Amino acid sequence: MTEQPRFELYSYWRTSATYRVRVALALKGVARRERNVDVDAGEQRSEAFLKLNPLGGLPVLVDLQAPGAAPLTQSLAILEFLEESYPTPALLPAGLHARARVRSIAGMCTVDTHPLITPRVRKYLAGEGRFDDAAWRAWQTHWFGTGLRAVEQRLAGDAATGTYCHGETVSLADICLASIIAVMRVFKIEVAGIPTVDRIMAACEQLEAFRQAEPRRQAGAPPA
Amino acid sequence: MTEQPRFELYSYWRTSATYRVRVALALKGVARRERNVDVDAGEQRSEAFLKLNPLGGLPVLVDLQAPGAAPLTQSLAILEFLEESYPTPALLPAGLHARARVRSIAGMCTVDTHPLITPRVRKYLAGEGRFDDAAWRAWQTHWFGTGLRAVEQRLAGDAATGTYCHGETVSLADICLASIIAVMRVFKIEVAGIPTVDRIMAACEQLEAFRQAEPRRQAGAPPA
């Protein structure tokens, strides 16, 4: 008999924000079942999905143990929810300044970088902005590069940086950083000159929680 | 004799992210002194400021009681730091699902909306993107409108919405929503058809913590 999962995760194979939640659930050993929402086919605008999340965004996490509770949205809010619900293993360090450092690095990825390269931004730029494919790629490359070089500058030479972004323990900072790298790979974009980021990502890839979350390994992903 | 403030806040009059920190400090009754960084004059790229924050972003919060600690950056990380450092009055509710709701609404403002209308995005679009002033204004109007209509849809008709975004107590959701409205006013952009947002903002404006944070009341603001 299989244990009933606590959560249902509405996801799409390549979305960065869903990746974060997948990794956090796996690190905390919390069972989920996933429901694929085909963003390329517009399923996030379907009547059935809009009933769940009227804003049409992914991921959505449904707490099956809390019937009647609103579905959880926004990946940072979900990560904090999981951290408070399952404190062990901790994905935030103990000290207040250390926690702020981890959340700040996470914000550099999820607030400063990722929102600029989402499908809705692409849609606007390709339409009203008259960006052709090359202009969109230049835009992607610019913001991924800007974000990752900033993270590199912050991590390199900071004594608080260790095997992972913060010391010797995986944290929300690693999850959010890896979520940027994961979509960059989907789009085949490379950023050079970020050795600290590269080293930390290699350490994360040693962990099954990160590996199982890779976009190409998800249901609905196209063949490589 | 005046009490020595605990924090030094590096700020600029109109930045949305600084506004959030100002309101939170005031709600919690924590003293600060502000240092003006003239973004329009490029002071965030000065040698002196880059020593403090090599990434050149605002706000930066320096904890004067923790000499040697790295300056705090990223407004969401700072808000969580203040919440953990000064739990009363709480800016997050007690229940885990309620906390997730507040953080999710905050994310709709600070992650989904604000990063798209920052000066660095304007610079790219005006340069590589060849956006003229009208195209930039259309971009701003599109993303402010998209974000605020989504927040409106979420708040309206949800029993968890009260005088404020979440019940009868000011929370991080109100602060982040107000931070979007504050910069919209600076840019003289209006979004119609958001009565719940308008009602909640009117309630926040009754509070001195929100009023004292208004961009136009800060040092360095141009005459109205």
Coordinates of N, CA and C in Angstrom, one line a residue, chain B residues 21-213:
Chain B
V21 N 10.5 48.8 3.2 CA 11.3 48.7 4.4 C 10.9 49.8 5.4
R22 N 10.7 51.0 4.8 CA 10.4 52.2 5.6 C 9.1 51.9 6.4
V23 N 8.1 51.4 5.7 CA 6.8 51.1 6.3 C 7.0 50.1 7.4
A24 N 7.7 49.0 7.1 CA 7.8 47.9 8.1 C 8.6 48.4 9.4
L25 N 9.6 49.2 9.2 CA 10.3 49.8 10.3 C 9.4 50.6 11.2
A26 N 8.6 51.5 10.5 CA 7.7 52.4 11.2 C 6.6 51.6 11.9
L27 N 6.1 50.6 11.3 CA 5.0 49.8 12.0 C 5.5 49.1 13.2
K28 N 6.8 48.7 13.2 CA 7.4 48.0 14.3 C 8.0 49.0 15.3
G29 N 8.0 50.3 15.0 CA 8.5 51.3 15.9 C 10.0 51.2 16.1
V30 N 10.7 50.8 15.0 CA 12.2 50.7 15.1 C 12.8 51.9 14.4
A31 N 13.7 52.6 15.2 CA 14.4 53.8 14.7 C 15.4 53.5 13.6
R32 N 15.4 54.4 12.6 CA 16.4 54.3 11.5 C 16.9 55.7 11.2
R33 N 18.1 55.8 10.6 CA 18.4 57.0 9.9 C 18.6 56.7 8.4
E34 N 18.2 57.6 7.6 CA 18.3 57.3 6.1 C 19.5 58.0 5.5
R35 N 20.1 57.4 4.5 CA 21.2 57.9 3.7 C 20.7 58.0 2.3
N36 N 20.6 59.1 1.7 CA 20.1 59.3 0.4 C 21.1 58.9 -0.7
V37 N 20.7 58.0 -1.6 CA 21.6 57.6 -2.7 C 20.9 58.0 -4.0
D38 N 21.4 59.0 -4.6 CA 20.7 59.6 -5.8 C 20.9 58.8 -7.0
V39 N 19.9 57.9 -7.2 CA 19.9 57.0 -8.3 C 19.9 57.7 -9.7
D40 N 19.2 58.8 -9.8 CA 19.1 59.5 -11.0 C 20.5 60.1 -11.4
A41 N 21.3 60.4 -10.3 CA 22.7 60.9 -10.6 C 23.7 59.8 -10.6
G42 N 23.3 58.5 -10.5 CA 24.2 57.4 -10.6 C 25.0 57.1 -9.4
E43 N 24.5 57.7 -8.2 CA 25.3 57.5 -7.0 C 25.4 56.0 -6.6
Q44 N 24.5 55.2 -7.0 CA 24.5 53.7 -6.7 C 25.7 53.0 -7.4
R45 N 26.3 53.7 -8.3 CA 27.5 53.2 -9.0 C 28.8 53.8 -8.5
S46 N 28.7 54.7 -7.4 CA 29.9 55.3 -6.9 C 30.7 54.3 -6.1
E47 N 32.0 54.6 -6.0 CA 32.9 53.7 -5.3 C 32.5 53.5 -3.9
A48 N 32.1 54.6 -3.2 CA 31.7 54.5 -1.8 C 30.5 53.6 -1.6
F49 N 29.5 53.7 -2.5 CA 28.3 52.8 -2.3 C 28.6 51.4 -2.7
L50 N 29.4 51.2 -3.8 CA 29.7 49.8 -4.2 C 30.5 49.1 -3.1
K51 N 31.2 49.8 -2.3 CA 31.9 49.2 -1.2 C 30.9 48.5 -0.2
L52 N 29.8 49.2 -0.1 CA 28.7 48.8 0.8 C 27.9 47.7 0.2
N53 N 27.5 47.9 -1.1 CA 26.7 46.9 -1.8 C 27.3 46.8 -3.2
P54 N 28.1 45.8 -3.4 CA 28.8 45.7 -4.8 C 27.8 45.5 -5.9
L55 N 26.6 45.2 -5.6 CA 25.6 45.0 -6.7 C 24.9 46.3 -7.0
G56 N 25.1 47.4 -6.2 CA 24.5 48.7 -6.6 C 23.0 48.8 -6.4
G57 N 22.4 47.9 -5.7 CA 20.9 48.0 -5.6 C 20.5 48.6 -4.3
L58 N 19.2 49.1 -4.3 CA 18.6 49.7 -3.1 C 17.4 48.9 -2.8
P59 N 17.0 48.8 -1.5 CA 17.6 49.4 -0.4 C 18.7 48.6 0.2
V60 N 19.6 49.2 1.0 CA 20.5 48.5 1.8 C 20.3 48.9 3.3
L61 N 20.2 47.9 4.1 CA 19.9 48.1 5.5 C 21.1 47.7 6.3
V62 N 21.8 48.6 7.0 CA 22.9 48.3 7.8 C 22.5 48.2 9.3
D63 N 22.8 47.1 9.9 CA 22.5 46.8 11.3 C 23.6 47.4 12.2
L64 N 23.4 48.6 12.8 CA 24.5 49.3 13.5 C 24.8 48.5 14.8
Q65 N 23.9 47.6 15.2 CA 24.2 46.8 16.4 C 25.0 45.5 16.1
A66 N 25.3 45.3 14.8 CA 26.0 44.1 14.4 C 27.2 44.5 13.6
P67 N 28.2 45.2 14.2 CA 29.4 45.6 13.3 C 30.1 44.4 12.7
G68 N 30.4 44.5 11.5 CA 31.0 43.3 10.8 C 30.0 42.5 10.0
A69 N 28.7 42.6 10.4 CA 27.7 41.8 9.7 C 27.6 42.4 8.3
A70 N 27.3 41.6 7.3 CA 27.1 42.1 5.9 C 25.9 43.0 5.9
P71 N 25.9 44.1 5.1 CA 24.7 44.9 5.0 C 23.5 44.0 4.4
L72 N 22.3 44.3 4.8 CA 21.2 43.5 4.4 C 20.6 44.1 3.0
T73 N 20.3 43.2 2.1 CA 19.8 43.6 0.8 C 18.6 42.7 0.4
Q74 N 17.9 43.2 -0.6 CA 16.7 42.5 -1.1 C 15.5 42.8 -0.1
S75 N 14.6 43.5 -0.6 CA 13.5 44.0 0.3 C 12.7 42.8 1.0
L76 N 12.4 41.7 0.3 CA 11.7 40.6 0.9 C 12.5 40.0 2.0
A77 N 13.8 39.8 1.8 CA 14.7 39.3 2.8 C 14.7 40.2 4.0
I78 N 14.8 41.5 3.8 CA 14.8 42.5 4.9 C 13.5 42.5 5.7
L79 N 12.4 42.4 5.0 CA 11.1 42.3 5.6 C 11.0 41.1 6.5
E80 N 11.4 39.9 6.0 CA 11.4 38.7 6.9 C 12.4 38.8 8.1
F81 N 13.5 39.5 7.8 CA 14.5 39.7 8.9 C 13.8 40.6 10.0
L82 N 13.1 41.6 9.6 CA 12.5 42.5 10.6 C 11.4 41.8 11.3
E83 N 10.7 40.9 10.6 CA 9.6 40.2 11.2 C 10.1 39.2 12.3
E84 N 11.3 38.6 12.0 CA 11.9 37.7 12.9 C 12.6 38.4 14.1
S85 N 13.1 39.6 13.8 CA 13.8 40.4 14.8 C 12.9 41.1 15.8
Y86 N 11.7 41.5 15.2 CA 10.7 42.3 16.0 C 9.4 41.6 15.8
P87 N 9.1 40.6 16.5 CA 7.8 39.8 16.2 C 6.6 40.6 16.4
T88 N 6.6 41.7 17.3 CA 5.4 42.4 17.6 C 5.6 43.9 17.2
P89 N 4.6 44.5 16.5 CA 3.4 43.8 16.0 C 3.7 42.9 14.8
A90 N 3.0 41.8 14.7 CA 3.3 40.8 13.7 C 2.8 41.3 12.3
L91 N 3.6 41.1 11.3 CA 3.2 41.5 9.9 C 2.9 40.2 9.1
L92 N 2.9 39.1 9.8 CA 2.5 37.8 9.2 C 1.5 37.2 10.2
P93 N 0.4 36.6 9.7 CA -0.6 36.0 10.6 C 0.0 34.7 11.2
A94 N -0.8 34.1 12.1 CA -0.3 32.9 12.9 C -0.3 31.6 12.1
G95 N -1.4 31.3 11.4 CA -1.6 30.0 10.8 C -0.7 29.9 9.5
L96 N -0.3 28.6 9.3 CA 0.6 28.4 8.2 C 0.0 28.7 6.8
H97 N -1.3 28.3 6.6 CA -1.9 28.6 5.4 C -2.2 30.1 5.2
A98 N -2.5 30.8 6.3 CA -2.7 32.3 6.3 C -1.4 33.0 6.0
R99 N -0.3 32.5 6.5 CA 1.0 33.1 6.2 C 1.4 32.9 4.8
A100 N 1.1 31.8 4.2 CA 1.3 31.5 2.8 C 0.4 32.4 1.9
R101 N -0.8 32.7 2.4 CA -1.6 33.6 1.6 C -1.0 35.0 1.6
V102 N -0.6 35.5 2.7 CA 0.0 36.8 2.8 C 1.2 36.9 2.0
R103 N 2.1 35.9 2.1 CA 3.4 36.0 1.3 C 3.1 35.8 -0.2
S104 N 2.0 35.1 -0.5 CA 1.7 34.9 -2.0 C 1.2 36.3 -2.5
I105 N 0.4 37.0 -1.8 CA -0.1 38.3 -2.3 C 1.1 39.3 -2.4
A106 N 2.0 39.2 -1.4 CA 3.2 40.0 -1.5 C 4.0 39.7 -2.7
G107 N 4.1 38.4 -3.0 CA 4.9 38.0 -4.2 C 4.2 38.4 -5.5
M108 N 2.9 38.5 -5.5 CA 2.3 39.0 -6.8 C 2.7 40.4 -7.1
C109 N 3.0 41.2 -6.0 CA 3.4 42.6 -6.2 C 4.9 42.7 -6.4
T110 N 5.7 42.0 -5.6 CA 7.1 42.2 -5.6 C 7.9 41.3 -6.6
V111 N 7.3 40.2 -6.9 CA 7.9 39.3 -7.9 C 7.3 39.4 -9.3
D112 N 6.0 39.3 -9.3 CA 5.3 39.3 -10.6 C 5.2 40.7 -11.3
T113 N 5.2 41.7 -10.5 CA 4.9 43.1 -11.0 C 6.1 44.0 -11.0
H114 N 6.7 44.3 -9.8 CA 7.7 45.3 -9.7 C 8.9 45.1 -10.5
P115 N 9.5 43.9 -10.6 CA 10.8 43.8 -11.3 C 10.7 44.2 -12.8
L116 N 9.5 44.2 -13.4 CA 9.3 44.6 -14.8 C 9.4 46.1 -15.1
I117 N 9.3 46.9 -14.0 CA 9.2 48.3 -14.3 C 10.4 49.1 -13.6
T118 N 11.5 48.4 -13.4 CA 12.6 49.1 -12.7 C 13.5 49.8 -13.7
P119 N 14.3 50.8 -13.2 CA 15.2 51.6 -14.1 C 16.1 50.8 -15.0
R120 N 16.6 49.6 -14.6 CA 17.5 48.9 -15.5 C 16.7 48.3 -16.6
V121 N 15.5 47.9 -16.4 CA 14.6 47.4 -17.5 C 14.3 48.5 -18.5
R122 N 14.0 49.7 -17.9 CA 13.8 50.9 -18.8 C 15.0 51.1 -19.7
K123 N 16.2 51.1 -19.0 CA 17.4 51.4 -19.8 C 17.6 50.4 -21.0
Y124 N 17.4 49.1 -20.7 CA 17.5 48.1 -21.8 C 16.5 48.4 -22.9
L125 N 15.2 48.6 -22.5 CA 14.2 48.7 -23.5 C 14.4 50.0 -24.3
A126 N 14.9 51.1 -23.7 CA 15.1 52.3 -24.4 C 16.3 52.2 -25.3
G127 N 17.3 51.4 -24.9 CA 18.5 51.2 -25.8 C 18.2 50.1 -26.8
E128 N 18.6 48.9 -26.4 CA 18.5 47.7 -27.3 C 17.1 47.5 -27.8
G129 N 16.1 47.8 -27.0 CA 14.7 47.5 -27.4 C 14.1 48.6 -28.2
R130 N 14.7 49.8 -28.3 CA 14.2 50.9 -29.1 C 12.8 51.4 -28.7
F131 N 12.5 51.2 -27.4 CA 11.3 51.7 -26.9 C 11.4 53.3 -26.8
D132 N 10.4 54.0 -27.4 CA 10.4 55.4 -27.1 C 9.6 55.6 -25.8
D133 N 9.4 56.9 -25.4 CA 8.7 57.2 -24.2 C 7.3 56.6 -24.1
A134 N 6.6 56.7 -25.3 CA 5.2 56.1 -25.3 C 5.2 54.6 -25.2
A135 N 6.2 53.9 -25.8 CA 6.3 52.5 -25.7 C 6.6 52.1 -24.2
W136 N 7.5 52.8 -23.6 CA 7.8 52.6 -22.2 C 6.6 52.7 -21.3
R137 N 5.8 53.8 -21.6 CA 4.7 54.1 -20.8 C 3.6 53.0 -21.0
A138 N 3.5 52.5 -22.2 CA 2.6 51.4 -22.5 C 3.0 50.1 -21.7
W139 N 4.3 49.9 -21.7 CA 4.9 48.8 -21.0 C 4.5 48.9 -19.5
Q140 N 4.8 50.0 -18.9 CA 4.5 50.3 -17.5 C 3.1 50.0 -17.2
T141 N 2.2 50.7 -18.0 CA 0.8 50.6 -17.8 C 0.3 49.1 -17.9
H142 N 0.9 48.4 -18.9 CA 0.5 47.0 -19.0 C 0.8 46.2 -17.8
W143 N 2.0 46.3 -17.2 CA 2.4 45.4 -16.1 C 1.8 45.9 -14.8
F144 N 1.7 47.2 -14.6 CA 1.0 47.6 -13.4 C -0.4 47.1 -13.4
G145 N -1.0 47.3 -14.6 CA -2.4 46.9 -14.7 C -2.6 45.4 -14.6
T146 N -1.8 44.6 -15.2 CA -1.8 43.1 -15.1 C -1.7 42.7 -13.6
G147 N -0.7 43.3 -13.0 CA -0.5 42.9 -11.6 C -1.6 43.3 -10.7
L148 N -2.0 44.5 -10.8 CA -3.1 45.0 -9.8 C -4.4 44.3 -10.1
R149 N -4.7 44.1 -11.4 CA -6.0 43.4 -11.6 C -6.0 41.9 -11.1
A150 N -4.8 41.3 -11.2 CA -4.7 40.0 -10.6 C -4.9 40.0 -9.1
V151 N -4.3 41.0 -8.4 CA -4.4 41.1 -7.0 C -5.9 41.4 -6.6
E152 N -6.5 42.3 -7.4 CA -7.9 42.6 -7.2 C -8.8 41.3 -7.3
Q153 N -8.6 40.6 -8.3 CA -9.3 39.3 -8.5 C -9.2 38.4 -7.4
R154 N -7.9 38.4 -6.8 CA -7.7 37.5 -5.7 C -8.3 37.9 -4.4
L155 N -8.3 39.2 -4.2 CA -8.8 39.8 -2.9 C -10.3 39.9 -2.9
A156 N -10.9 40.2 -4.0 CA -12.4 40.5 -4.1 C -13.1 39.2 -3.9
G157 N -14.0 39.2 -2.9 CA -14.9 38.0 -2.7 C -14.2 36.9 -2.0
D158 N -13.0 37.1 -1.5 CA -12.3 36.1 -0.7 C -12.6 36.4 0.8
A159 N -13.2 35.5 1.5 CA -13.6 35.8 2.9 C -12.4 36.1 3.8
A160 N -11.2 35.7 3.4 CA -10.0 36.0 4.2 C -9.6 37.5 4.0
T161 N -10.1 38.2 3.0 CA -9.8 39.6 2.8 C -10.7 40.4 3.8
G162 N -10.1 41.4 4.5 CA -10.9 42.2 5.4 C -10.6 43.7 5.2
T163 N -10.5 44.4 6.2 CA -10.1 45.9 6.1 C -8.8 46.0 5.3
Y164 N -8.0 45.0 5.6 CA -6.7 44.9 4.9 C -6.7 43.7 4.0
C165 N -5.5 43.4 3.4 CA -5.4 42.3 2.5 C -5.8 41.0 3.2
H166 N -5.4 40.9 4.4 CA -5.6 39.7 5.2 C -6.3 40.1 6.5
G167 N -7.6 40.0 6.6 CA -8.3 40.3 7.8 C -8.2 41.7 8.3
E168 N -8.1 41.9 9.6 CA -8.2 43.2 10.2 C -6.8 43.7 10.7
T169 N -5.8 43.1 10.2 CA -4.4 43.5 10.7 C -3.5 43.7 9.5
V170 N -2.8 44.8 9.6 CA -1.8 45.1 8.5 C -0.8 44.0 8.4
S171 N -0.5 43.6 7.1 CA 0.5 42.6 6.9 C 1.5 42.9 5.8
L172 N 2.4 42.0 5.6 CA 3.4 42.2 4.5 C 2.7 42.4 3.2
A173 N 1.5 41.8 3.0 CA 0.8 41.9 1.8 C 0.4 43.4 1.5
D174 N -0.1 44.0 2.6 CA -0.5 45.4 2.4 C 0.7 46.3 2.1
I175 N 1.8 46.0 2.8 CA 3.0 46.8 2.5 C 3.5 46.7 1.1
C176 N 3.5 45.5 0.6 CA 4.0 45.2 -0.8 C 3.0 45.8 -1.8
L177 N 1.7 45.7 -1.6 CA 0.7 46.2 -2.5 C 0.9 47.8 -2.5
A178 N 1.0 48.4 -1.3 CA 1.1 49.8 -1.2 C 2.4 50.3 -1.9
S179 N 3.4 49.5 -1.9 CA 4.7 49.9 -2.6 C 4.6 49.9 -4.1
I180 N 3.6 49.2 -4.6 CA 3.3 49.3 -6.1 C 2.5 50.5 -6.4
I181 N 1.5 50.7 -5.6 CA 0.7 51.9 -5.7 C 1.5 53.2 -5.6
A182 N 2.4 53.2 -4.6 CA 3.2 54.4 -4.4 C 4.1 54.8 -5.6
V183 N 4.7 53.8 -6.3 CA 5.5 54.2 -7.5 C 4.6 54.5 -8.7
M184 N 3.4 53.8 -8.8 CA 2.5 54.2 -9.8 C 2.1 55.6 -9.8
R185 N 1.9 56.1 -8.6 CA 1.6 57.5 -8.4 C 2.7 58.4 -8.8
V186 N 3.9 58.0 -8.5 CA 5.1 58.8 -8.9 C 5.1 59.0 -10.4
F187 N 4.8 57.9 -11.1 CA 4.8 57.9 -12.6 C 3.4 58.3 -13.2
K188 N 2.5 58.7 -12.3 CA 1.2 59.2 -12.7 C 0.5 58.2 -13.6
I189 N 0.5 56.9 -13.2 CA -0.2 55.9 -13.9 C -1.4 55.4 -13.1
E190 N -2.5 55.3 -13.7 CA -3.7 54.9 -13.0 C -4.3 53.6 -13.5
V191 N -4.8 52.8 -12.6 CA -5.4 51.5 -13.0 C -6.8 51.6 -12.5
A192 N -7.8 51.4 -13.4 CA -9.2 51.5 -13.0 C -9.7 50.1 -12.7
G193 N -10.9 50.0 -12.0 CA -11.6 48.8 -11.8 C -10.9 47.9 -10.8
I194 N -10.3 48.5 -9.8 CA -9.7 47.7 -8.7 C -10.2 48.2 -7.4
P195 N -11.6 48.1 -7.1 CA -12.2 48.7 -6.0 C -11.7 48.2 -4.6
T196 N -11.4 46.9 -4.6 CA -10.9 46.3 -3.3 C -9.5 46.8 -3.0
V197 N -8.7 46.8 -4.0 CA -7.3 47.4 -3.8 C -7.4 48.8 -3.3
D198 N -8.3 49.6 -4.0 CA -8.4 51.0 -3.6 C -8.9 51.2 -2.2
R199 N -9.9 50.3 -1.8 CA -10.4 50.4 -0.4 C -9.3 50.1 0.6
I200 N -8.6 49.1 0.3 CA -7.5 48.7 1.3 C -6.4 49.7 1.3
M201 N -6.1 50.3 0.2 CA -5.0 51.3 0.2 C -5.5 52.6 1.0
A202 N -6.8 52.9 0.9 CA -7.4 54.0 1.7 C -7.2 53.7 3.2
A203 N -7.4 52.5 3.6 CA -7.3 52.1 5.0 C -5.8 52.2 5.4
C204 N -4.9 51.8 4.6 CA -3.5 51.9 4.9 C -3.1 53.4 5.0
E205 N -3.6 54.2 4.2 CA -3.2 55.7 4.2 C -3.7 56.3 5.5
Q206 N -4.6 55.7 6.2 CA -5.0 56.2 7.6 C -3.8 56.0 8.6
L207 N -2.9 55.2 8.3 CA -1.8 54.9 9.2 C -0.6 55.7 9.0
E208 N -0.1 56.3 10.0 CA 1.1 57.2 9.9 C 2.3 56.4 9.3
A209 N 2.4 55.1 9.6 CA 3.6 54.3 9.1 C 3.6 54.3 7.6
F210 N 2.4 54.3 6.9 CA 2.4 54.4 5.5 C 2.6 55.8 5.0
R211 N 1.9 56.8 5.7 CA 2.0 58.2 5.2 C 3.5 58.7 5.2
Q212 N 4.2 58.4 6.3 CA 5.6 58.9 6.4 C 6.5 58.3 5.4
A213 N 6.1 57.2 4.8 CA 6.9 56.5 3.8 C 6.7 57.0 2.4

